[in-house]
XYZ file of C-alpha atoms in Angstrom:
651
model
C 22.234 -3.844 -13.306
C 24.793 -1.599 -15.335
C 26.488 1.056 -12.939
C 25.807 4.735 -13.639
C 29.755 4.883 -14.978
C 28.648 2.712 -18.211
C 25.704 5.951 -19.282
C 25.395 6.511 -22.702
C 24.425 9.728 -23.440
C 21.680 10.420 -26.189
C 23.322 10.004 -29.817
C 23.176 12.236 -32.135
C 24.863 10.465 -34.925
C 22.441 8.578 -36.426
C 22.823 10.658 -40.133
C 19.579 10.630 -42.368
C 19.660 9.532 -45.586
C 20.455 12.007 -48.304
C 17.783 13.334 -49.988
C 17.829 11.747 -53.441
C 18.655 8.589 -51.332
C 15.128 8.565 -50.146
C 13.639 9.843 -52.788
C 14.953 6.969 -54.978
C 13.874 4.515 -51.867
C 10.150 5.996 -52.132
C 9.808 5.046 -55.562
C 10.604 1.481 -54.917
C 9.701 0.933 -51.366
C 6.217 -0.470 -50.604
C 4.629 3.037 -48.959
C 3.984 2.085 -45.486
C 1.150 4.254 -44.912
C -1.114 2.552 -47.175
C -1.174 -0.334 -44.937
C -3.168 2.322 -43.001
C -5.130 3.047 -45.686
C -3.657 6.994 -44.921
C -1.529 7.672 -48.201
C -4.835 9.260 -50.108
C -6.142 11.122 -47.356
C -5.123 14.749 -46.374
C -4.247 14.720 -43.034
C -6.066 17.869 -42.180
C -9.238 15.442 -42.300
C -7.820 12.538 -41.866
C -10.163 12.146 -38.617
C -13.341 12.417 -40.173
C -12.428 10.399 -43.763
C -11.603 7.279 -42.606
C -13.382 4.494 -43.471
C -16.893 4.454 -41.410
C -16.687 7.631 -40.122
C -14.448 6.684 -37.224
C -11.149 7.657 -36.073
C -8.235 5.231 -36.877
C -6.936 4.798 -32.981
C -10.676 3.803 -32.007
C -10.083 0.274 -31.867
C -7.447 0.267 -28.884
C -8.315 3.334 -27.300
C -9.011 2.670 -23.745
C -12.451 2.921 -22.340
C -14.102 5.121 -19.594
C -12.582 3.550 -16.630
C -14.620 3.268 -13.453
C -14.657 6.119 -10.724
C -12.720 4.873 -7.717
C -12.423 7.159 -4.517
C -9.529 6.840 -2.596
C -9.674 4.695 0.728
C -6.662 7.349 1.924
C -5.193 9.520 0.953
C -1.079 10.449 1.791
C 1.403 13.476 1.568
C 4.673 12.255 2.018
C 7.780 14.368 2.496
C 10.442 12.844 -0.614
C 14.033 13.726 -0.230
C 16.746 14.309 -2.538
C 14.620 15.218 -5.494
C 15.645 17.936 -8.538
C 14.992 21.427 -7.954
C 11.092 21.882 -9.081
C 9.783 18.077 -8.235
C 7.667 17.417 -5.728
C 5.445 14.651 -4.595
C 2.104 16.604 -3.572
C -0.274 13.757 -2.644
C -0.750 9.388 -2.565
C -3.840 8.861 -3.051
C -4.147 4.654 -2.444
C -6.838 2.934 -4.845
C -6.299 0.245 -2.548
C -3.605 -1.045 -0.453
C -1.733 -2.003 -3.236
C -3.049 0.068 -6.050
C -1.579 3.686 -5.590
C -2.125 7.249 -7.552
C 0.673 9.724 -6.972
C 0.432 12.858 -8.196
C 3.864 14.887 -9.043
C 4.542 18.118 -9.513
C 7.199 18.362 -12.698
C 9.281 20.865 -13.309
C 9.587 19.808 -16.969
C 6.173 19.563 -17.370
C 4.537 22.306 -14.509
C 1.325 23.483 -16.069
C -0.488 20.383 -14.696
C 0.022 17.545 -11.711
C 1.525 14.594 -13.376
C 0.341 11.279 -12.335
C 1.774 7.720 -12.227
C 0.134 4.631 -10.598
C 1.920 2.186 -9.105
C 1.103 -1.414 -7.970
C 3.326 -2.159 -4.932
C 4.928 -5.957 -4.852
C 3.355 -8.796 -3.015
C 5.477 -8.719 -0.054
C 5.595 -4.599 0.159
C 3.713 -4.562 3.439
C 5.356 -8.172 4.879
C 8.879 -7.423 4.276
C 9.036 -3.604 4.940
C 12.729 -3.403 4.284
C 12.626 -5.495 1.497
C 13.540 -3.325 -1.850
C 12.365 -4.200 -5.300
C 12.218 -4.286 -8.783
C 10.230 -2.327 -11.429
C 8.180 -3.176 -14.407
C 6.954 0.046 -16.592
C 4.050 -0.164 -18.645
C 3.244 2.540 -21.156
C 0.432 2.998 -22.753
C -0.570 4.017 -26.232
C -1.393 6.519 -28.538
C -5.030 7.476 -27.099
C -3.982 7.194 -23.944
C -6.134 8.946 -21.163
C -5.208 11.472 -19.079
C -7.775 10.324 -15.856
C -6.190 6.202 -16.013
C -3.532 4.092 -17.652
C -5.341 1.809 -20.012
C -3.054 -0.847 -18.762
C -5.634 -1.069 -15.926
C -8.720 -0.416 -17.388
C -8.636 -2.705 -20.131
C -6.445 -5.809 -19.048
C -5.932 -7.347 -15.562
C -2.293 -6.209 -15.365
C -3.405 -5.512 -11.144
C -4.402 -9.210 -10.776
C -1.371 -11.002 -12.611
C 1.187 -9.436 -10.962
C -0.262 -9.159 -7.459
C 1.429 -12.130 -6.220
C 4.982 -11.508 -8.364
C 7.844 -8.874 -5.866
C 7.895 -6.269 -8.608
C 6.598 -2.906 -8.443
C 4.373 -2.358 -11.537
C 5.025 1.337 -12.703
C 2.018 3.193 -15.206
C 2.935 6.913 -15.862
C -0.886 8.344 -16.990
C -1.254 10.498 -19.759
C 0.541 10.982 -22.827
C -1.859 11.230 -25.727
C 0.197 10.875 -29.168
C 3.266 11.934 -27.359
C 5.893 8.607 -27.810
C 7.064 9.507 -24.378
C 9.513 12.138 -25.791
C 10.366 15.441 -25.290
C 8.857 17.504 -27.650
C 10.044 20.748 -29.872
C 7.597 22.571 -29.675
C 4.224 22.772 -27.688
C 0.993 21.520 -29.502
C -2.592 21.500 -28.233
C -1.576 23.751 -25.524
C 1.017 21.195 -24.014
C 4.399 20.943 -24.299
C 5.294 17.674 -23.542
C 8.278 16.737 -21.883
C 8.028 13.084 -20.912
C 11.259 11.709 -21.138
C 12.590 14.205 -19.127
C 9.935 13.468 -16.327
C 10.405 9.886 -16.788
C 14.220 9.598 -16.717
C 14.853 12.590 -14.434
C 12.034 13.182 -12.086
C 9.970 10.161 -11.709
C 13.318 7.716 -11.111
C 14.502 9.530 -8.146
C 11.289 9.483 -6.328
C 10.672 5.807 -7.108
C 14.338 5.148 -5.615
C 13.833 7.587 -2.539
C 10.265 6.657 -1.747
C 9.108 3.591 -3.344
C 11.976 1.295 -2.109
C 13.478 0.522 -5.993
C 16.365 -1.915 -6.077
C 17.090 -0.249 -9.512
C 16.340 -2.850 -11.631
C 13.883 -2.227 -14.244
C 12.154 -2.983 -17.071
C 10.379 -0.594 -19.730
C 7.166 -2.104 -21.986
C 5.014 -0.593 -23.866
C 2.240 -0.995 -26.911
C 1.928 0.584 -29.693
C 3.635 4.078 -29.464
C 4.265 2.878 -26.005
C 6.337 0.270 -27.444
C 8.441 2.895 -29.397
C 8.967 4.870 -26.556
C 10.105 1.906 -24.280
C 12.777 1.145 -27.115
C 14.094 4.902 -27.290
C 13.852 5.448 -23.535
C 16.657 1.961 -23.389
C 18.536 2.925 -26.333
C 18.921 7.298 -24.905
C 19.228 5.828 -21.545
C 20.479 2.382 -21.271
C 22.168 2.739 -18.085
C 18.535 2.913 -16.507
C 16.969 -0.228 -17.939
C 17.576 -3.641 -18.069
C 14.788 -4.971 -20.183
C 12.970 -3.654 -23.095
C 9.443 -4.787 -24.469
C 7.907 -3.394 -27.759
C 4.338 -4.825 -28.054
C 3.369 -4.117 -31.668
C 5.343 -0.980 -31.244
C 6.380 0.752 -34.180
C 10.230 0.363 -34.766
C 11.296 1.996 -37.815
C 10.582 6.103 -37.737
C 12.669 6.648 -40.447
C 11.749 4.425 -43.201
C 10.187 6.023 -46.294
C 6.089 6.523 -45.692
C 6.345 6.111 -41.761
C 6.687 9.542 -40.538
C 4.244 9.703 -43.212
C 1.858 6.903 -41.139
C 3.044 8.555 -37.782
C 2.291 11.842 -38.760
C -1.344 10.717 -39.883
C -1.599 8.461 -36.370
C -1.122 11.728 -34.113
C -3.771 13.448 -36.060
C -6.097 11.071 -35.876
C -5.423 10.603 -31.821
C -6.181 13.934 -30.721
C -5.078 16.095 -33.438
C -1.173 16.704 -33.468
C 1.465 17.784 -35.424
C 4.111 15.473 -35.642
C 6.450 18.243 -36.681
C 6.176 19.657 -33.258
C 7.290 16.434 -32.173
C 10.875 15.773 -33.462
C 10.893 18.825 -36.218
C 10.443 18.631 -39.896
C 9.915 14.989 -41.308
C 13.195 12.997 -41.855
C 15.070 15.420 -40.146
C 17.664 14.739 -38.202
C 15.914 14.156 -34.714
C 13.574 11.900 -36.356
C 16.851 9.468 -36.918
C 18.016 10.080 -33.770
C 14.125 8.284 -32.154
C 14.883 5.236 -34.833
C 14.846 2.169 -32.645
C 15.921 0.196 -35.679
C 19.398 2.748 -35.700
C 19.967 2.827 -32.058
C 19.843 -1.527 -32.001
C 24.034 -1.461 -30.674
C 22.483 0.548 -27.346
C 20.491 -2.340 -26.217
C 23.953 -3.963 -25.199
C 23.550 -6.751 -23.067
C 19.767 -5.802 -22.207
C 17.607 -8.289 -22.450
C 14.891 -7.312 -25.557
C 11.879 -8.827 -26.484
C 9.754 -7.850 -28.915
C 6.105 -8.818 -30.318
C 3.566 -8.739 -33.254
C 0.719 -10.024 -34.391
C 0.055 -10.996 -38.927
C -2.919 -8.883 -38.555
C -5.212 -11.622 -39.334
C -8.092 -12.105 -37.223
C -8.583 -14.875 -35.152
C -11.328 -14.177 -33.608
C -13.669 -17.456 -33.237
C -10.811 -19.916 -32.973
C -10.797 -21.833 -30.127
C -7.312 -20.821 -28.907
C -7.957 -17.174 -29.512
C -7.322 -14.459 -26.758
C -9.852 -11.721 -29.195
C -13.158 -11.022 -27.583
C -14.386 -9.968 -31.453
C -14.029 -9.255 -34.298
C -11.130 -7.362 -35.327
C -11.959 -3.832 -37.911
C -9.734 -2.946 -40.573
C -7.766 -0.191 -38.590
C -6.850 -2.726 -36.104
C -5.572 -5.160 -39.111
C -3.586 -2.413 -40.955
C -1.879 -0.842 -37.322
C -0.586 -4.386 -36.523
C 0.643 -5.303 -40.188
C 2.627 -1.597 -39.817
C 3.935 -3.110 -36.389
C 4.413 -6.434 -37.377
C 7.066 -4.857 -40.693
C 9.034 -2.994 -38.308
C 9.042 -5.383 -35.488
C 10.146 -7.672 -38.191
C 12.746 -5.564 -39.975
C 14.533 -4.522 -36.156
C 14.262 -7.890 -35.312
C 16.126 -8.944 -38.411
C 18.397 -5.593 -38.619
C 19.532 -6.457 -35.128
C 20.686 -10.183 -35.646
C 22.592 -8.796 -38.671
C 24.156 -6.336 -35.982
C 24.651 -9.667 -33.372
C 22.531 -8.219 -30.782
C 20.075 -10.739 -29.388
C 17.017 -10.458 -29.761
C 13.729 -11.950 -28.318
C 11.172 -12.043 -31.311
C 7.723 -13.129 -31.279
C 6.060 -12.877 -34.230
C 2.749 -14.756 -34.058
C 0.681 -16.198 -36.915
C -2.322 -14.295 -35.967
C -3.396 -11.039 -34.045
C -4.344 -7.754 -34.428
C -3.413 -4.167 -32.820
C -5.958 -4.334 -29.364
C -5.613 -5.053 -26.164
C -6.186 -8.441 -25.099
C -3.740 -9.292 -27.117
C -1.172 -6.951 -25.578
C -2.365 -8.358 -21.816
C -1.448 -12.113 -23.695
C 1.971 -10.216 -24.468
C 2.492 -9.200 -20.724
C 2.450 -12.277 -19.363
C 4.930 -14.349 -21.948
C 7.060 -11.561 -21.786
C 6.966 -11.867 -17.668
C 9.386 -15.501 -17.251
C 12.550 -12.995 -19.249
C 11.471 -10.343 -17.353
C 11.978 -12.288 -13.676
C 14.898 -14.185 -15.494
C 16.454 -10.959 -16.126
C 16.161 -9.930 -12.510
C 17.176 -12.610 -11.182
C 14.315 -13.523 -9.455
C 13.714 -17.004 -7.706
C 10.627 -18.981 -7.766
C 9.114 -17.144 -4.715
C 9.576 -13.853 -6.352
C 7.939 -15.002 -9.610
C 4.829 -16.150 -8.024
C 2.506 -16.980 -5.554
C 4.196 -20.692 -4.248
C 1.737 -20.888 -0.831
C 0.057 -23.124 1.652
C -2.828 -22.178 3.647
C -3.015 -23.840 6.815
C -4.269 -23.791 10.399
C -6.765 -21.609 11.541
C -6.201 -19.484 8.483
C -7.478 -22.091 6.342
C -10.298 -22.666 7.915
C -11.585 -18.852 7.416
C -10.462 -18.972 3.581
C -11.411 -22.504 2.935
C -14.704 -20.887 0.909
C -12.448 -18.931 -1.105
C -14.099 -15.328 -0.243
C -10.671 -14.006 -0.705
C -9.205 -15.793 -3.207
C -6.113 -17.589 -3.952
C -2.775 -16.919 -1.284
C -0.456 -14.748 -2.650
C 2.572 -15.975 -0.009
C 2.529 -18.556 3.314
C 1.428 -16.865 6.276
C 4.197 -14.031 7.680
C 4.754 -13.349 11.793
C 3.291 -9.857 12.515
C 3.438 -8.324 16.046
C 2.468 -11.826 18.329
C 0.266 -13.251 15.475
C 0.296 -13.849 11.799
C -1.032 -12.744 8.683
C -1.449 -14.085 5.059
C -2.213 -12.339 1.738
C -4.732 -13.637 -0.592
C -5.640 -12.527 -3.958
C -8.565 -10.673 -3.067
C -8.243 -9.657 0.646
C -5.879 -10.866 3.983
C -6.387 -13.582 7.163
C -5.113 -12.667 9.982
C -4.417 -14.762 13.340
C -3.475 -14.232 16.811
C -3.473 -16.453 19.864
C -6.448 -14.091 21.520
C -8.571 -12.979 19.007
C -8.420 -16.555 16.411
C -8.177 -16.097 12.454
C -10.367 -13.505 10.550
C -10.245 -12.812 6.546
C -10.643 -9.682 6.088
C -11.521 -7.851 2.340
C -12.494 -4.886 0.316
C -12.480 -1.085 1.907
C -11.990 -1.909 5.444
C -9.027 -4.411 5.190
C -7.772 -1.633 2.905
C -7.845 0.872 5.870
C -6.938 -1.450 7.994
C -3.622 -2.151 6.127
C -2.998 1.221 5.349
C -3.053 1.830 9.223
C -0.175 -0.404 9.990
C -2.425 -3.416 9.902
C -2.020 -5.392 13.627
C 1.031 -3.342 14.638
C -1.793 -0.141 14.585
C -3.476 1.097 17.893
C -6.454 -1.020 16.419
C -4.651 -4.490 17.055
C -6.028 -7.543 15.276
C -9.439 -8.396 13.976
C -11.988 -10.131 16.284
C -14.665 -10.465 14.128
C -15.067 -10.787 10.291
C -17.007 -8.266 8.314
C -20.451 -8.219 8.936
C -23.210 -6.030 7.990
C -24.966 -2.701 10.192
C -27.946 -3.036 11.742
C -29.668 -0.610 8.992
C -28.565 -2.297 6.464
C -26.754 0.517 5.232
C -23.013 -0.508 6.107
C -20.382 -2.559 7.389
C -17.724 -3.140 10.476
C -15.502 -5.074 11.726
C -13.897 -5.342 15.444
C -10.922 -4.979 16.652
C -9.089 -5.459 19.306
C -9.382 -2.054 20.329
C -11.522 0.032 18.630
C -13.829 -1.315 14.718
C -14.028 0.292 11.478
C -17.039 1.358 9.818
C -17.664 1.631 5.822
C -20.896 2.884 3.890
C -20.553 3.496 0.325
C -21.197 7.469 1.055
C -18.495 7.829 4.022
C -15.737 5.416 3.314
C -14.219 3.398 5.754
C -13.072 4.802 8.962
C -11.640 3.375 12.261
C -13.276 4.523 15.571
C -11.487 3.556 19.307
C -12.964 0.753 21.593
C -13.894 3.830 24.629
C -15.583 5.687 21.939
C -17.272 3.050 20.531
C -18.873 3.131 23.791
C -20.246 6.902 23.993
C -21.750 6.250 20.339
C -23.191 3.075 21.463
C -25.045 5.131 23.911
C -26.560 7.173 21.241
C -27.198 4.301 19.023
C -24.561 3.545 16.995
C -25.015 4.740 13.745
C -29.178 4.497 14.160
C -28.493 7.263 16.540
C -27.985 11.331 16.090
C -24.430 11.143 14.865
C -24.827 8.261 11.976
C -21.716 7.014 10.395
C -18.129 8.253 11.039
C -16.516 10.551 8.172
C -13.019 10.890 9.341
C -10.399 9.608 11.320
C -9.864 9.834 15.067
C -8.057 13.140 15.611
C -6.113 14.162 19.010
C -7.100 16.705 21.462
C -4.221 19.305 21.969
C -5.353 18.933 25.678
C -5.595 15.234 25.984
C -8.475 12.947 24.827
C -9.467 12.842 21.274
C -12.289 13.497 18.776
C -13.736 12.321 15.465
C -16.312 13.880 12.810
C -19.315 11.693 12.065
C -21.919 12.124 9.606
C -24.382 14.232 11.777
C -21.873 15.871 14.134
C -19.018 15.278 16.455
C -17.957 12.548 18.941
C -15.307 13.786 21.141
C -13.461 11.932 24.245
C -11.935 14.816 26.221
C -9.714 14.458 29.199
C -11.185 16.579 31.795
C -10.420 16.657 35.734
C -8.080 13.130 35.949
C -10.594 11.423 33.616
C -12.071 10.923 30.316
C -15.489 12.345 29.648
C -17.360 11.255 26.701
C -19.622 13.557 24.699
C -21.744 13.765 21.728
C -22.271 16.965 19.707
C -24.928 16.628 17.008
C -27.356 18.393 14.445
C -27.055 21.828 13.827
C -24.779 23.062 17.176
C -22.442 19.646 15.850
C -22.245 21.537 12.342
C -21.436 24.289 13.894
C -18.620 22.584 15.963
C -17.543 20.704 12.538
C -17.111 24.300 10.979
C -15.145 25.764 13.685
C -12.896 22.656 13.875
C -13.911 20.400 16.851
C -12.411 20.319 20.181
C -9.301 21.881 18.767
C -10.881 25.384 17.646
C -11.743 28.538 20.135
C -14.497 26.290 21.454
C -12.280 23.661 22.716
C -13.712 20.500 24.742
C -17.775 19.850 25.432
C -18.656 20.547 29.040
C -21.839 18.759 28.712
C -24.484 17.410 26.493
C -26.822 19.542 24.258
C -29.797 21.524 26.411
C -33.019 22.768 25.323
C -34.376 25.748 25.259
C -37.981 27.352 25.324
C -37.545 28.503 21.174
C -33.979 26.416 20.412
C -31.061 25.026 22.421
C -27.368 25.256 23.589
C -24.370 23.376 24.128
C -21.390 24.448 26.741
C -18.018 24.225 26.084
C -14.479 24.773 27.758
C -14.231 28.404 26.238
C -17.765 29.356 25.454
C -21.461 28.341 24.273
C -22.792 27.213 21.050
C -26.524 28.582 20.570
C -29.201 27.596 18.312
C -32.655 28.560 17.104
C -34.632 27.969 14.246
C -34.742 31.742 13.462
C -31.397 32.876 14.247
C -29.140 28.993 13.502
C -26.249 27.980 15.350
C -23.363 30.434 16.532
C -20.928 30.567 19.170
C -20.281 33.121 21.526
C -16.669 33.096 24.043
C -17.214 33.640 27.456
C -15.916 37.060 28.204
C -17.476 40.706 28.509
C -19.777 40.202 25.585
C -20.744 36.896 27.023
C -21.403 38.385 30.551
C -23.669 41.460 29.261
C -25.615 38.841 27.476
C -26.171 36.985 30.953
C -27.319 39.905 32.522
C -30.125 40.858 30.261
C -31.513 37.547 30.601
C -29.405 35.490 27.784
C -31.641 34.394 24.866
C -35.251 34.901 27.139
C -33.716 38.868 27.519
C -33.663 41.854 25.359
C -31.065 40.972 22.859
C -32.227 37.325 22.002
C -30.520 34.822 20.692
C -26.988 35.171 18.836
C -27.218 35.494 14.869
C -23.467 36.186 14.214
C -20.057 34.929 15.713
C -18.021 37.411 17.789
C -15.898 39.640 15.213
C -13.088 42.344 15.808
C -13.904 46.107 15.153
C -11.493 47.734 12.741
C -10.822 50.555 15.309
C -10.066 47.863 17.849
C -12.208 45.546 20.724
C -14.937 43.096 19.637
C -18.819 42.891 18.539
C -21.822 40.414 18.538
C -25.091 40.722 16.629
C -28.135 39.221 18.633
C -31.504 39.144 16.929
C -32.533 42.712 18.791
C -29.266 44.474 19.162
C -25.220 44.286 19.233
C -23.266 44.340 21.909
C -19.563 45.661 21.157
C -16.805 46.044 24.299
C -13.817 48.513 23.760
C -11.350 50.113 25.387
C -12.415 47.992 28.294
C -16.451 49.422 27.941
C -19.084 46.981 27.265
C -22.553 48.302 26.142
């Protein structure tokens, strides 16, 4: 890795040709753009007149990815970050698969977001720091989902390789750069974010060694080459897949400036000024070749011919004619930097294939040949690179039907037993409880929990389906978890498990927890469910379980559980002649079909009520909460009257 004394700061001596230079280089040069078919189309409607009615970027833009709810969701505290940045939430996909949402301060109008997969051995070796691989994404890139993980399996090839796998989302037509000016009411920023903001919260949070390498496709692949070349002190691989790496040459701002209209309508211009100006030399990859130093570069391009049909073939159909012409323009620059940089003596890694066209499964075949120079660059042995296991033991005989896949790593000591990550889910062992595989949502909140070093201890069952049909649990040592596909999963202690077992598990009032197991500020604890709230309070030297359901456990859920002005259950819910009631440590919650739930303190209003007979009385039953009086003391509607105390008078 270079040190921080060897930065190169961004050049801005890359001189333009003059302009009779270029104009006498137009005349003679093949124009690029009509590869693209652009150089007789106005770029004004350059969207809707090209050929079939579609727009060019159609063919790799990335498709509506799937809705995923987090299984948790985190707000970690980040230190040492610029003035502006923050990290306001995690939310965590899956154990491994992570959202986090940033607040820029080159880019503040809106949260930006960058998913990260976390290493292999993240969770096993929690000291362990690691390397980075950045993926960008291209021009139509979506602002909900990197199309690195919607449209290749980028999460499953490196889940068993010790690199952290870093996808900023977002950045439609932008190359990653800072812009001039603002266009379609953005002003985009990015390589500020990326360089500035987003590399001190991966070092102070997300346990970076510093090592890291920078890919993209398509405009992504541009922008990885300028973000080495401004900023080589921060890289140590670069990966253009059929990235476009000549800006300069006459007819490509031409073909870029028709590319960013057609994916999402922007003004190149407002990207690095006026057309060969001088900014638009300064984001030549092709010019900047001598700041790639001793990085290691590889770069990639299909002929444009379709090979769809042939039996070694990665296409999954038949390529269209924008997706022939965009890799032909990538596969002359690739070609010319490739060239332009042996001529220079910089090496150079250089695929050029015989066949292959601008879309994504042929970018996800790039990814993993480029992979072996990435891990050769880091340094990375064998067991880094990938998954090198043996299942054995108990272990194997859980995962012997492959439910969870392949191992990612040999079995690790945790706490008095072991564990052992597989490609789609964990096994876990311990001398009491035997070997479990665990999978999907639950082993994700399981993990997220601490896993067997948690309160929850180790598995003693393996996931099995609820009685109704409806969901699924798994024991623990010391308490289960619970997932339906409405709740999420959610862990629930052993002595609690008991007081909902009384009630019926989730065939009972409460249903299905919704939240995690919060403490009691007095002792004992509590947790939301479905239908109400199941709190274990510590009352006279003991624990006292109670269940608070249907519309009085609403009620409860509103005011905040056991930790609001009601405080603790005394009791279980009573019935009354039109409705019912449920005590409490610092008042009563009352119900009726007429008046619905409410909760009145005990106190002076509380004690007038008693007196006139409660609810059977003249006032009724309560149809507001107890609320302050501007001119000081307290009120309480009932369904026939109020009842107000001041100034120590209650009438």
């Amino acid at each position: 890795m270079r040190s921080k004394d060897s930065r190169s700061t961004v050049r801005n001596s890359r001189a333009p040709h003059t302009s009779v230079k270029r104009r006498r280089m137009a005349l003679v040069a093949l124009p690029t753009a009509a590869v693209l078919g652009l150089s007789l189309i106005p770029l004004a409607g350059a969207q809707s007149e090209l050929p079939g009615g579609s727009s060019l970027s159609d063919s790799f833009a990335p498709s509506k990815p799937l809705d995923r709810e987090p299984i948790n969701t985190t707000y970690p505290e980040v230190e040492g970050l610029p003035e502006g940045v923050d990290v306001n939430r995690v939310d965590y996909l899956s154990p491994r698969h992570l959202k986090v949402y940033i607040q820029s301060a080159a880019m503040p109008e809106h949260e930006q977001v960058v998913q990260i997969l976390l290493a292999r051995d993240w969770y096993s070796q929690p000291d362990k720091q690691f390397p980075e691989v950045w993926a960008l994404d291209g021009l139509r890139a979506r602002d909900d989902e990197s199309g690195w993980t919607i449209e290749t399996n980028i999460e499953q090839y490196y889940a068993d390789k010790n690199v952290n796998v870093i996808m900023p989302v977002g950045g439609e037509s932008s190359f990653y750069t800072d812009w001039a000016e603002p266009d379609n009411g953005k002003h985009y920023m990015w390589e500020t974010f990326l360089t500035q903001e987003l590399v001190p919260i991966l070092d102070n949070q997300f346990r970076s060694n510093k090592q890291r390498a920078v890919v993209g496709i398509s405009m992504g692949g541009t922008a990885a080459m300028n973000l080495a070349q401004r900023h080589p002190y921060l890289y140590d691989f670069v990966g253009s897949f059929s990235g476009y790496l000549d800006t300069t040459s006459p007819g490509m701002p031409q073909a870029i400036q028709a590319a960013q209209m057609d994916a999402g309508g922007y003004n190149a211009e407002k990207m690095w000024g006026p057309l060969y100006s001088q900014e638009w030399y300064n984001h030549d990859p092709k010019l900047g070749i001598k700041e790639l130093g001793d990085m290691t570069t590889y770069v990639s391009a299909g002929s444009g011919q379709d090979d769809y049909g042939n039996p070694d073939s990665v296409a999954k159909g038949e390529a269209n004619l924008a997706g022939i012409g965009l890799e032909v323009l990538s596969r002359m620059s690739t070609d010319s930097f490739a060239k332009r940089a042996k001529r220079e003596g910089v090496d150079v890694i250089s695929k050029l294939r015989p066949s292959g066209v601008h879309s994504w499964e042929y970018w996800q075949f790039e990814m993993t040949q480029a992979w072996p120079y990435i891990a050769d660059t880091f340094g990375l042995g064998e067991v880094d690179r990938g998954a090198d296991c043996e299942v054995t033991g108990e272990i194997a005989k859980v995962t012997g039907n492959g439910v969870i896949g392949n191992c990612l790593n040999d079995e690790y000591v945790v706490d008095d037993g072991k564990a052992q990550d597989f490609s789609g889910g964990t096994a876990y062992w311990s001398p009491d409880s035997g070997a479990h595989a665990l999978f999907g949502r639950i082993n994700a909140r399981y993990a997220e929990m601490g896993g067997p070093t948690s309160w929850l201890g180790f598995p003693t069952t393996g996931e099995k389906t609820t009685p109704d049909g409806v969901g699924r649990f798994v024991h623990f040592e010391n308490g289960s978890i619970y997932w339906t596909p409405s709740t999420g999963a959610h862990a629930i202690t052993k002595s609690m498990m008991t007081t909902w077992g009384k009630n019926g598990y989730e065939t009972g009032d409460l249903k299905y927890p919704i939240a995690p197991v919060v403490n009691i500020d007095g002792g004992g604890q509590y947790q939301f469910f479905q239908n109400g709230v199941l709190v274990e309070a510590k009352q006279d030297g003991k624990k006292n379980g109670y269940i608070v359901h249907g519309a009085i456990g609403a009620k409860y859920k509103d005011m905040g559980g056991p930790n609001s002005a009601a405080g603790a259950p005394r009791g279980g819910e009573k019935k009354l002649k039109k409705g019912a009631f449920q005590e409490f440590e610092n008042g009563n919650i009352y119900w009726s079909q007429k008046s619905g739930a409410h909760f009145i303190p005990y106190g002076d209003i509380f004690d007038r009520w008693g007196e006139n007979g409660f609810e059977n009385g003249k006032y009724g039953y309560p149809t507001s909460d107890q609320e302050d009086i501007l001119a000081g003391g307290l009120k309480q509607d009932f369904q026939n009257g109020t009842i107000t105390t001041t100034m120590g008078i209650t009438r």
